[in-house]
Short mmCIF file of C-alpha atoms in Angstrom, two decimals:
data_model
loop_
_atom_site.label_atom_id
_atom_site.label_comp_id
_atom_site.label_asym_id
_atom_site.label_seq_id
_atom_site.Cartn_x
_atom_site.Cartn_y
_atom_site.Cartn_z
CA UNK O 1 -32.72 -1.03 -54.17
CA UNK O 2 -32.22 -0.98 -50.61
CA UNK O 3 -34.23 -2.53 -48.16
CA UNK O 4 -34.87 -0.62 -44.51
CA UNK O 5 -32.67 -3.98 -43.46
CA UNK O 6 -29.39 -3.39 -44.92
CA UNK O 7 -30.05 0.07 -44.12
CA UNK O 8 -30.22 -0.42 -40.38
CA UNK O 9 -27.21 -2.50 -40.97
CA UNK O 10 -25.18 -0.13 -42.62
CA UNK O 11 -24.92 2.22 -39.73
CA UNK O 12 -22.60 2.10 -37.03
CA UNK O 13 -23.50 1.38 -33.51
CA UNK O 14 -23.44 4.84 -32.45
CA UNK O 15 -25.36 6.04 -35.17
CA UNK O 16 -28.02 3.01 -34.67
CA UNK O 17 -28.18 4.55 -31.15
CA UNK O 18 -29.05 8.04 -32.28
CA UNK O 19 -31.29 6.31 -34.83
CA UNK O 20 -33.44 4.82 -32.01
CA UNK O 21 -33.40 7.89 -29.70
CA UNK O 22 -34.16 10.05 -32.00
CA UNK O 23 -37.39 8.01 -32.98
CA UNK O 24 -38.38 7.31 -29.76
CA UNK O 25 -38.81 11.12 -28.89
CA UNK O 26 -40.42 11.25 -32.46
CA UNK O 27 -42.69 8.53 -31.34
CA UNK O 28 -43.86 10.77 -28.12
CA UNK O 29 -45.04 13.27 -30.56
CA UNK O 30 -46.73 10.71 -32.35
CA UNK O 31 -48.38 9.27 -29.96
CA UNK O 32 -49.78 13.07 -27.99
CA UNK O 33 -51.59 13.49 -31.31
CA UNK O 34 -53.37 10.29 -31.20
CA UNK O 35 -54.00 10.36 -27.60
CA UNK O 36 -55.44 13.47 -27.25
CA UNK O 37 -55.47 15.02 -30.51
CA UNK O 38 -57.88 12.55 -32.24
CA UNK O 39 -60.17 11.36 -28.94
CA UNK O 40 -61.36 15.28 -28.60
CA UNK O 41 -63.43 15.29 -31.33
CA UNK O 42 -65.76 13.42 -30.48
CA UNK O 43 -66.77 14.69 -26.61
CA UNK O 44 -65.65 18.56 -27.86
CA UNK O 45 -68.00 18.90 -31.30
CA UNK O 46 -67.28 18.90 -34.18
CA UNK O 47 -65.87 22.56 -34.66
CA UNK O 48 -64.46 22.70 -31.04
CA UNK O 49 -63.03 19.10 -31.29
CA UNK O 50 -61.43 20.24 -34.88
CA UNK O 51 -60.08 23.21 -33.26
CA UNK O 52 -58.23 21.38 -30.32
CA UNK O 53 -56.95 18.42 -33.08
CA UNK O 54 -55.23 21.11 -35.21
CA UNK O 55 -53.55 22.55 -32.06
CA UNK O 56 -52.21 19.73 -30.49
CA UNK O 57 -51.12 18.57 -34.43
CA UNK O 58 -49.74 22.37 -34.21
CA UNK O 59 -47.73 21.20 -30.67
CA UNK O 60 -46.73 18.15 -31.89
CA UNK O 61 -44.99 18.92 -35.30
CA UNK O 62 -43.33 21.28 -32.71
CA UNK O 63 -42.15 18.61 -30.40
CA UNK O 64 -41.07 16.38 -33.65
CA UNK O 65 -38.76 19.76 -35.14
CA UNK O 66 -37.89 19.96 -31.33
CA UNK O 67 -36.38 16.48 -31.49
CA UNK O 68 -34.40 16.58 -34.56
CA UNK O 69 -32.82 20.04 -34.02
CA UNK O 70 -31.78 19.21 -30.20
CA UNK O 71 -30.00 16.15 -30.76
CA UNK O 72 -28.45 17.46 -34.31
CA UNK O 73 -27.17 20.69 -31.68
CA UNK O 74 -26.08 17.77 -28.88
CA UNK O 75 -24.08 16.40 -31.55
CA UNK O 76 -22.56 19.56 -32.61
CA UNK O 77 -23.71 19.31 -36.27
CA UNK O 78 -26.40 22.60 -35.68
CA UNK O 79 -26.75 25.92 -32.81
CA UNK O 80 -28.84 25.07 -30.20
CA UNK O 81 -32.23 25.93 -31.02
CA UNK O 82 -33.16 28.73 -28.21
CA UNK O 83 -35.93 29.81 -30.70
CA UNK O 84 -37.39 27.05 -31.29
CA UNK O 85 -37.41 25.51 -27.31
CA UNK O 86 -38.91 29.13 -26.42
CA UNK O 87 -41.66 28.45 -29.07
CA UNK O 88 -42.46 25.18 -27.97
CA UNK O 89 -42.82 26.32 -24.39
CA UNK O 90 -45.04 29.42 -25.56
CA UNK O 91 -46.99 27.28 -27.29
CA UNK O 92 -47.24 24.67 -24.32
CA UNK O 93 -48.30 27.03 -21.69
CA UNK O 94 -51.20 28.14 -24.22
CA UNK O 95 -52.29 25.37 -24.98
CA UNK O 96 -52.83 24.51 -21.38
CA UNK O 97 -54.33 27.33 -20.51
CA UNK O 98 -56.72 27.04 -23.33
CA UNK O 99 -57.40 23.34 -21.77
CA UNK O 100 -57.90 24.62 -18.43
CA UNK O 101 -60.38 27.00 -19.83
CA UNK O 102 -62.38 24.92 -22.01
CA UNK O 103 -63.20 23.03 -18.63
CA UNK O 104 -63.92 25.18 -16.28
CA UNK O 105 -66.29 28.01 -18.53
CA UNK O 106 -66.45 25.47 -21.85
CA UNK O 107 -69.48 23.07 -23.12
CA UNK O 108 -70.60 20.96 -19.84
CA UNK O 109 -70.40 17.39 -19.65
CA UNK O 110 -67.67 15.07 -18.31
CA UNK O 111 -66.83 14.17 -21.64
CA UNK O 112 -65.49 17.97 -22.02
CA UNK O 113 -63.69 18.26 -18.63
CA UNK O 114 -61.86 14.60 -19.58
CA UNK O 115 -61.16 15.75 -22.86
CA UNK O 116 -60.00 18.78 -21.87
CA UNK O 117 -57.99 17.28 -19.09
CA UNK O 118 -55.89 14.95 -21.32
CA UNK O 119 -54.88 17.64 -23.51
CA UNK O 120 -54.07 19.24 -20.32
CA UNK O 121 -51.96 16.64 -18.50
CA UNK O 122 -50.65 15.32 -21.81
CA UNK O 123 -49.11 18.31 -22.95
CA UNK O 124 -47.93 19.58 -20.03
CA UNK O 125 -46.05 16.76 -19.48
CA UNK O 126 -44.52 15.90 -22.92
CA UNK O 127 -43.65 19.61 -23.54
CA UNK O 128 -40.91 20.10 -20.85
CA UNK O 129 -39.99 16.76 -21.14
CA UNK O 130 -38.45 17.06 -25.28
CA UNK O 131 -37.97 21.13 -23.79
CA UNK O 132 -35.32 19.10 -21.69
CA UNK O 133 -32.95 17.72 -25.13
CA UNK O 134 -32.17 21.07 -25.74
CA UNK O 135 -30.99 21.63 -22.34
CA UNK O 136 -27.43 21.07 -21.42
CA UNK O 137 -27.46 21.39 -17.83
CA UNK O 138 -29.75 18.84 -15.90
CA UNK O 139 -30.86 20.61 -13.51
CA UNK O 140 -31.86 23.51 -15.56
CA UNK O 141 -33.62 20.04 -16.91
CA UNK O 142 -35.67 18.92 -14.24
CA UNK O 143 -36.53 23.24 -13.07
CA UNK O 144 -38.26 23.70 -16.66
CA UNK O 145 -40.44 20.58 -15.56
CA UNK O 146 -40.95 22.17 -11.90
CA UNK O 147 -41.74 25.64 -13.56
CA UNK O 148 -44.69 23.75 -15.30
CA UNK O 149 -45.82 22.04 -12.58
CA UNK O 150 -45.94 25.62 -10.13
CA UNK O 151 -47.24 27.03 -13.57
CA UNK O 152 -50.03 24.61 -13.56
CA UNK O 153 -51.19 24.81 -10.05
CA UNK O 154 -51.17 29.29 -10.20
CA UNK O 155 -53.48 29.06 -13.20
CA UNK O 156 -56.11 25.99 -11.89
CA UNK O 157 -55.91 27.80 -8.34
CA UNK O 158 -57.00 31.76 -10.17
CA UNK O 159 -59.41 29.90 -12.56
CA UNK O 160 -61.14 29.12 -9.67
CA UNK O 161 -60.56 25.34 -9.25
CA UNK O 162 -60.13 24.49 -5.22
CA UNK O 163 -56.45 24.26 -3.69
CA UNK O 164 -56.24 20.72 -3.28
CA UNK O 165 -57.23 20.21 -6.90
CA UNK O 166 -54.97 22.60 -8.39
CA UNK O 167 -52.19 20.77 -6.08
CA UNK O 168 -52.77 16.85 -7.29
CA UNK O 169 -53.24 18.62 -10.46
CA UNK O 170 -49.82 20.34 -10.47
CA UNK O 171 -48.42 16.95 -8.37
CA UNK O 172 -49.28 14.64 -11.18
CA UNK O 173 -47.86 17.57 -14.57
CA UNK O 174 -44.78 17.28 -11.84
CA UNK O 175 -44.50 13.72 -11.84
CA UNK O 176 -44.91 13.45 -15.72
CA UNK O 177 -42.54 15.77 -16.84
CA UNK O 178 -39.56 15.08 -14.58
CA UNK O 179 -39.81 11.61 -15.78
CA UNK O 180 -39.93 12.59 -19.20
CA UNK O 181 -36.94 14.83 -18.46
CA UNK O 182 -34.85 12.30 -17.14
CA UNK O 183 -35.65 10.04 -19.88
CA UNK O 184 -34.48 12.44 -22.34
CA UNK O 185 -31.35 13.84 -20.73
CA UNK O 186 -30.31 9.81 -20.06
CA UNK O 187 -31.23 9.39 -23.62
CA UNK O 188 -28.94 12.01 -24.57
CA UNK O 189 -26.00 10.92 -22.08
CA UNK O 190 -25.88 7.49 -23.27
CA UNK O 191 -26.01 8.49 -26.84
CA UNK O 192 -22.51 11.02 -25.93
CA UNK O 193 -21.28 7.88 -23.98
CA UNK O 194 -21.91 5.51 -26.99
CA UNK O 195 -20.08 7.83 -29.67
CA UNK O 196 -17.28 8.68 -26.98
CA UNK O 197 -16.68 4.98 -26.76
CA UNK O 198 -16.07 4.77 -30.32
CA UNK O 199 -13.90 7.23 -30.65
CA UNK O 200 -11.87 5.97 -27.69
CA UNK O 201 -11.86 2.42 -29.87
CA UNK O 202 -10.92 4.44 -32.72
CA UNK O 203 -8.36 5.85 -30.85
CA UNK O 204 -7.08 2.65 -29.61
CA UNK O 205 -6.53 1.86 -32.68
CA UNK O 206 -4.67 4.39 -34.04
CA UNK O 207 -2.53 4.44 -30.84
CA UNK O 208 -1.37 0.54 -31.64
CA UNK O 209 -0.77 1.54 -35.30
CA UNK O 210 1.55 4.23 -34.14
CA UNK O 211 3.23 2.11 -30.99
CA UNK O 212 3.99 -0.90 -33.47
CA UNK O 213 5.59 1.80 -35.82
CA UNK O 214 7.87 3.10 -33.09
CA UNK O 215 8.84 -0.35 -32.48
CA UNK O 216 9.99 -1.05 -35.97
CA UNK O 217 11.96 2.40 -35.99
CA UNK O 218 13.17 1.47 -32.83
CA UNK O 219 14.53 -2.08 -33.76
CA UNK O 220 15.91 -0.40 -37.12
CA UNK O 221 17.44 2.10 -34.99
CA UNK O 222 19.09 -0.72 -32.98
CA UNK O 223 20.25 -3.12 -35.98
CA UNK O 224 21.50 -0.16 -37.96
CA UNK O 225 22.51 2.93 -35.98
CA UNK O 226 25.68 0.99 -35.06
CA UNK O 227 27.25 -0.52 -37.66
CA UNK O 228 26.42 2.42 -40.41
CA UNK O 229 28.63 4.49 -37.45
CA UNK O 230 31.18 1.88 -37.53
CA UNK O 231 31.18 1.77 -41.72
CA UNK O 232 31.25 5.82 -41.58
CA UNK O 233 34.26 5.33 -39.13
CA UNK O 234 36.18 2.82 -41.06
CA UNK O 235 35.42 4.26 -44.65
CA UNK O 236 37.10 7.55 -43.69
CA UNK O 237 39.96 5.41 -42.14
CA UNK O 238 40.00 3.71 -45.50
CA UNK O 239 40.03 6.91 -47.02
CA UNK O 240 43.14 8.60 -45.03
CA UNK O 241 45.22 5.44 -45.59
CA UNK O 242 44.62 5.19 -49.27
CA UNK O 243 45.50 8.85 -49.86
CA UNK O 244 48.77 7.56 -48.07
CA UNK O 245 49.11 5.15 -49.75
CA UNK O 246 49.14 2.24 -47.24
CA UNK O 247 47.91 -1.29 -48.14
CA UNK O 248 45.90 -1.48 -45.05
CA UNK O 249 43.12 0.63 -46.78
CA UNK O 250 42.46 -2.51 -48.71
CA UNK O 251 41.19 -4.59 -44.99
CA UNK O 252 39.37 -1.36 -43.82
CA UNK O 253 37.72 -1.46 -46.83
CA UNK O 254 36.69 -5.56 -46.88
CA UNK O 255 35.70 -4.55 -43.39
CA UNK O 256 33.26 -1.97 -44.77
CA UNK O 257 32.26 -4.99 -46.61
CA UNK O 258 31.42 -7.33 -44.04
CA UNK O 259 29.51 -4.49 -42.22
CA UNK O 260 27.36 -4.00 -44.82
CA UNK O 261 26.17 -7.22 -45.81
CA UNK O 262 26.27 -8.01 -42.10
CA UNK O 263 23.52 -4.96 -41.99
CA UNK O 264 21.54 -6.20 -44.68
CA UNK O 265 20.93 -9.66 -43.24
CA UNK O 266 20.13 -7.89 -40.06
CA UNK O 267 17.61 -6.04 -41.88
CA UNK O 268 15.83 -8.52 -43.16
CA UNK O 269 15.66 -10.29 -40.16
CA UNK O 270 13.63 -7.42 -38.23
CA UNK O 271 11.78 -6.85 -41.71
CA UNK O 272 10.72 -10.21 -41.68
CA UNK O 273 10.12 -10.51 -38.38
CA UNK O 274 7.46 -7.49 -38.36
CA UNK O 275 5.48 -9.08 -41.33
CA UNK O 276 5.08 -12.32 -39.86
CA UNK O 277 1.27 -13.30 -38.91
CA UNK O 278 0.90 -15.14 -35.83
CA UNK O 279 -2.47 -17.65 -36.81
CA UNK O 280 -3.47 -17.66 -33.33
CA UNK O 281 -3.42 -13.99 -32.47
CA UNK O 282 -5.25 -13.21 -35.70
CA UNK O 283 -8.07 -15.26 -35.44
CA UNK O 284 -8.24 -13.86 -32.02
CA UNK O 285 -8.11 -10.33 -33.16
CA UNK O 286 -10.30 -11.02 -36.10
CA UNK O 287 -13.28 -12.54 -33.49
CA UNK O 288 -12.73 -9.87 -31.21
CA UNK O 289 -12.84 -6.98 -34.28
CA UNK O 290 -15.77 -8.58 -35.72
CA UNK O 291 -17.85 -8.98 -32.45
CA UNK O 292 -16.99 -4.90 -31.95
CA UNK O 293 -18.51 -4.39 -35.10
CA UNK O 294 -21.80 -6.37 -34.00
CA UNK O 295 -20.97 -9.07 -36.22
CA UNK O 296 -21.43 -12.99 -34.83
CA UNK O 297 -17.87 -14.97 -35.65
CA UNK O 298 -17.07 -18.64 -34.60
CA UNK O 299 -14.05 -20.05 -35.10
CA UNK O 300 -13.81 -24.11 -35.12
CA UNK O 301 -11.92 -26.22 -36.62
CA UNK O 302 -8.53 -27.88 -35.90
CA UNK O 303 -6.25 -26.93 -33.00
CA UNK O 304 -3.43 -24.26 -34.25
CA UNK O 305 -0.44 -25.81 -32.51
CA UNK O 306 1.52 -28.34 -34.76
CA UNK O 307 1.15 -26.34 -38.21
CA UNK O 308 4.84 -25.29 -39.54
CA UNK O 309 5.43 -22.11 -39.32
CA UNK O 310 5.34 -20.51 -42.75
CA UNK O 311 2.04 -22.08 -43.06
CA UNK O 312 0.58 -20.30 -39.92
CA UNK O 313 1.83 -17.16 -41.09
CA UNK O 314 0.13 -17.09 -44.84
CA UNK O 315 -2.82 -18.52 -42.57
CA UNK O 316 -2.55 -15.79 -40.25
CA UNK O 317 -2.57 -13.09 -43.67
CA UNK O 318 -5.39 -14.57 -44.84
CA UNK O 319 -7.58 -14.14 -41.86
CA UNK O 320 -6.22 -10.68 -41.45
CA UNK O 321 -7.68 -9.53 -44.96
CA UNK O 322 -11.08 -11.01 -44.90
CA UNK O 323 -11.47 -10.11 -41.38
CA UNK O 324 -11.05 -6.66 -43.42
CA UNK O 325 -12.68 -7.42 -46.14
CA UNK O 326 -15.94 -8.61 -44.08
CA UNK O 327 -15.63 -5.07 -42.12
CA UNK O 328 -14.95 -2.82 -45.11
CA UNK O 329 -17.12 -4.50 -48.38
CA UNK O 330 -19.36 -6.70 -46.92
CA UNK O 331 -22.76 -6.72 -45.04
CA UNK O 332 -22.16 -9.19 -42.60
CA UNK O 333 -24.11 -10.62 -39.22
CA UNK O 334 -22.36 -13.53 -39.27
CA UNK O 335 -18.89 -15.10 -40.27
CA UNK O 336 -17.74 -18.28 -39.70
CA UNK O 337 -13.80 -19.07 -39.45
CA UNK O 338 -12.85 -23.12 -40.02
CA UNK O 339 -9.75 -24.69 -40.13
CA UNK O 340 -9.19 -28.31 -41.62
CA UNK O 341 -5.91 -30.39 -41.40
CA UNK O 342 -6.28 -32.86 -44.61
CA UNK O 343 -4.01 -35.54 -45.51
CA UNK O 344 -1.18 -33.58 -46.90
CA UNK O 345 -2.23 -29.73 -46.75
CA UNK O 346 -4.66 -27.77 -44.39
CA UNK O 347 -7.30 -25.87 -45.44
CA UNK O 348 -8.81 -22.64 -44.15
CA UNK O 349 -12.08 -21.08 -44.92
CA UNK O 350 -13.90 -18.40 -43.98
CA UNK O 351 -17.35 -17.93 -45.12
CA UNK O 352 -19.68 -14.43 -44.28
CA UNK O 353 -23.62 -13.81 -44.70
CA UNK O 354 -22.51 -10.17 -46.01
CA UNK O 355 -21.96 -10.97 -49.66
CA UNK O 356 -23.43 -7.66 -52.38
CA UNK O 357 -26.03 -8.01 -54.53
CA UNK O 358 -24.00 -8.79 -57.49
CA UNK O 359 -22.79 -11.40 -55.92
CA UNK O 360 -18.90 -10.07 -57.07
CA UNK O 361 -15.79 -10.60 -55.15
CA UNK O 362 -15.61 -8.02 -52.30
CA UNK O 363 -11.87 -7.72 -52.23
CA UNK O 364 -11.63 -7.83 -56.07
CA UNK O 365 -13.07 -3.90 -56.46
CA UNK O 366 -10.64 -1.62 -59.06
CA UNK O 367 -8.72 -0.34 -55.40
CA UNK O 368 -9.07 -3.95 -53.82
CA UNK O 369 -5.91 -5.63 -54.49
CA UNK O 370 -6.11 -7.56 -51.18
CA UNK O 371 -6.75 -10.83 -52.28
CA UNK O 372 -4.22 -10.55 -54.92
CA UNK O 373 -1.39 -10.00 -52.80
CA UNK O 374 -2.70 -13.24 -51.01
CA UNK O 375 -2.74 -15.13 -53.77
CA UNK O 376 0.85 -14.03 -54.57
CA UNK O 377 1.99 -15.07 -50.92
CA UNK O 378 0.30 -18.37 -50.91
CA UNK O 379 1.97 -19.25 -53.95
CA UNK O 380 5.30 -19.28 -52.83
CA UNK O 381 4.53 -22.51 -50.24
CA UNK O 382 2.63 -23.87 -53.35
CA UNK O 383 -0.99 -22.49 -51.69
CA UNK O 384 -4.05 -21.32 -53.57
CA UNK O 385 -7.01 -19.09 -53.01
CA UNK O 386 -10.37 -19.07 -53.80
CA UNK O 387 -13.07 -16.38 -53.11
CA UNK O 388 -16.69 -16.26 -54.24
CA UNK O 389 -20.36 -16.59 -53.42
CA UNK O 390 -20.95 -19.87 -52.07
CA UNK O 391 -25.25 -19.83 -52.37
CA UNK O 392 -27.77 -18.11 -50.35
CA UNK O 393 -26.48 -14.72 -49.53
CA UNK O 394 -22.99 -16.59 -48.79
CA UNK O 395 -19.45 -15.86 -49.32
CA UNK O 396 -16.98 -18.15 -48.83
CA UNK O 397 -12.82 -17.29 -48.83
CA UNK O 398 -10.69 -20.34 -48.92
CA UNK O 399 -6.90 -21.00 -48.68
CA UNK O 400 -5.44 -24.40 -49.07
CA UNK O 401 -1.79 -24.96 -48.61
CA UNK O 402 -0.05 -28.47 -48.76
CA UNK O 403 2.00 -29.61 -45.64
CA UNK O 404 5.79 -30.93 -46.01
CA UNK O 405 5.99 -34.37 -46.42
CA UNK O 406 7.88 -36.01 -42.65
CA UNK O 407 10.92 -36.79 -42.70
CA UNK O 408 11.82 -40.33 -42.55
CA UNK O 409 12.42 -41.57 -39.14
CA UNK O 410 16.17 -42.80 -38.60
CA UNK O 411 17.29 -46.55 -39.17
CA UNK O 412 14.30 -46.63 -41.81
CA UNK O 413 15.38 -49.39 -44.19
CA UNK O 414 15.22 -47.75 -47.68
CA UNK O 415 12.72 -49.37 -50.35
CA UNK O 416 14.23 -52.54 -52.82
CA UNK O 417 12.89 -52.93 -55.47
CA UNK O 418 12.21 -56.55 -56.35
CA UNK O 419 14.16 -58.00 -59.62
CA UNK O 420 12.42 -59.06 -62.40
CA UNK O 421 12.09 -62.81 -63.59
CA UNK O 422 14.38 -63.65 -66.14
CA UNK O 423 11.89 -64.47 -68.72
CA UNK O 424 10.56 -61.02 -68.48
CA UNK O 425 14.04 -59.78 -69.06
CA UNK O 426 14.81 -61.68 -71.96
CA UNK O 427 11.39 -61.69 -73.88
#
């Protein structure tokens, strides 16, 4: 079962950023029920009171379907919902009206006229303002709030209330719903910013996949596009002077030799050279990855420089795949990356908060042949791996690979062995 935890934590940042705007917008719905919705019962009567509750419940399961449609239609995933914003703002102007009425030729009392003045100001002021996420221009924005407001002062000034009045009256709707307004068409530009910036990361990404492969055609293209021209050049040579019979075919032909291997070595040399794992950059990458992701990763431990080379780069693999493994399987908030320099081998662990609920391997899925290829690597300098739950939520990767023995410095005396006594020989 999930909890609503891991479920906020499964979504990307983007989409925890639409999560929270579009509940925030929800909330103002929410919240005009229970502010004015509710409180008129009691000053309005029972069967007046009822009546208003039901139509500002009416308004705001408008504004709530309001909400969800105009940031789906921001987002491109629905039409924009011209209906639906031309029903809410029907149903916005009658409702005020309704409010202004109730006041001025309503039940007296000053319990009425507040009443009916929050529902006025309230809805006239939360209306244009979720009006304005369906909107894509902003100033078409801010001129539905303005409308309102002019709206607001025509009717209060022809139902008779003085000029003034009707002008605070339309001032303060004004106010309201051009701050509303601005909230939501910010709201809606930072959530397009926050998603664009993704992509653009995404992108990033993609782009230094594709430049790295251009470099390794391009160094391919170096090491072999001359000598295979050179072995096409001397194997029809080769060719010509055995159909003539001429001994030198044989050299052309041990030249053709020499190319080739010469090309193989070469190309094993850039081969190798492109799979090798810097330790350094990769815990650098994997912090900075991680931390993009919103995850919290330390690395500690002892300093990088010193460690042979082959070492650093089956190291710098395994950091690389449970970086990815802690991005792709796990539900992390926090990874930890240590590095230990033993007597005679270093060890390298890197331990998550993200581990399932079965507590299984996350690399070690029927696809997830990750680890094994690790294990295969670190093998060949003698290494091993280990990977599993460590306790409390935990999981813990760890690679330990033993470091060459020094050499022995020069002039070293080599070791004698001491003779035995001759009784011990000859008993």
């Amino acid at each position: 079962m999930r909890t609503p935890g891991r479920w906020w934590r499964h979504k990307s940042t983007p989409e925890k950023v639409e999560t929270y705007t579009r509940w925030s917008f929800h909330f103002f719905a929410v919240m005009e029920f229970f502010s004015v919705g509710l409180t008129s019962v009691a000053p309005l009567g029972a069967r007046l009171g009822s009546a208003v509750m039901a139509v500002v419940a009416v308004h705001a399961g408008l504004c709530f379907v309001t909400v969800s449609r105009a940031i789906d239609w921001t987002r491109g995933r629905r039409p924009q919902p011209t209906g639906l914003l031309c029903t809410l703002a029907a149903v916005t102007a009658a409702i005020a009206v309704a409010a202004i009425g109730i006041a001025e030729h309503g039940p007296g009392g000053e319990d009425v006229d507040t009443a009916a003045g929050g529902v006025f100001g309230v809805i006239l002021i939360f209306g244009p303002g979720i009006i304005a996420l369906g909107v894509r221009d902003r100033r078409r924005a801010f001129a539905i709030a303005g409308g309102f407001a002019a709206g607001t002062w025509t009717v209060a000034f022809a139902l008779g209330a003085p000029a003034l009045t009707a002008l605070l009256t339309a001032l303060i709707v004004l106010i309201g719903g051009v701050f509303i307004a601005f909230t939501a068409v910010f709201s809606i530009w930072l959530l397009n910013a926050v998603y664009r910036l993704d992509e653009a990361r995404e992108t990033r990404s993609r782009l230094a996949v594709a430049e790295e492969r251009l470099r390794f055609g391009r160094d391919l293209h170096d090491v072999m596009g001359r000598n295979l021209a050179v072995i096409a050049l001397k194997s029809e040579l080769a060719v010509q002077l055995a159909q003539r019979g001429r001994p030198e075919a044989v050299t052309q032909m041990v030249e053709v030799q020499r190319l080739a291997q010469e090309s193989q070595r070469e190309v094993r040399e850039v081969v190798r050279g492109y799979r090798e794992a810097d330790l350094s950059s990769e815990l650098a990458g994997a912090q900075g990855v991680l931390a993009a992701a919103g995850i919290d990763c330390t690395v500690g431990g002892a300093p990088v420089a010193g460690l042979p080379a082959a070492v650093q780069s089956a190291l710098g693999w395994v950091v690389r795949e449970a970086a990815t493994n802690v991005l792709r399987h796990g539900d992390a908030r926090r990874c930890a990356v240590r590095l230990r320099v033993l007597e005679g081998r270093v060890v390298l662990s890197v331990e998550n908060d993200g581990v399932s609920e079965s507590g299984k391997d996350p690399g070690a899925g029927p696809s997830g042949t990750g680890l094994a290829g690790l294990r295969e690597r670190l093998a060949e300098i003698e290494g091993t791996l280990e990977a599993g739950p460590a306790g409390r939520g935990l999981f813990r990767l760890t690679a330990e690979i033993p470091l060459p023995s020094p050499p022995a410095p020069p002039g070293a005396a080599p070791a004698v062995i001491a003779p035995r006594p001759v009784s011990e020989v000859t008993s």
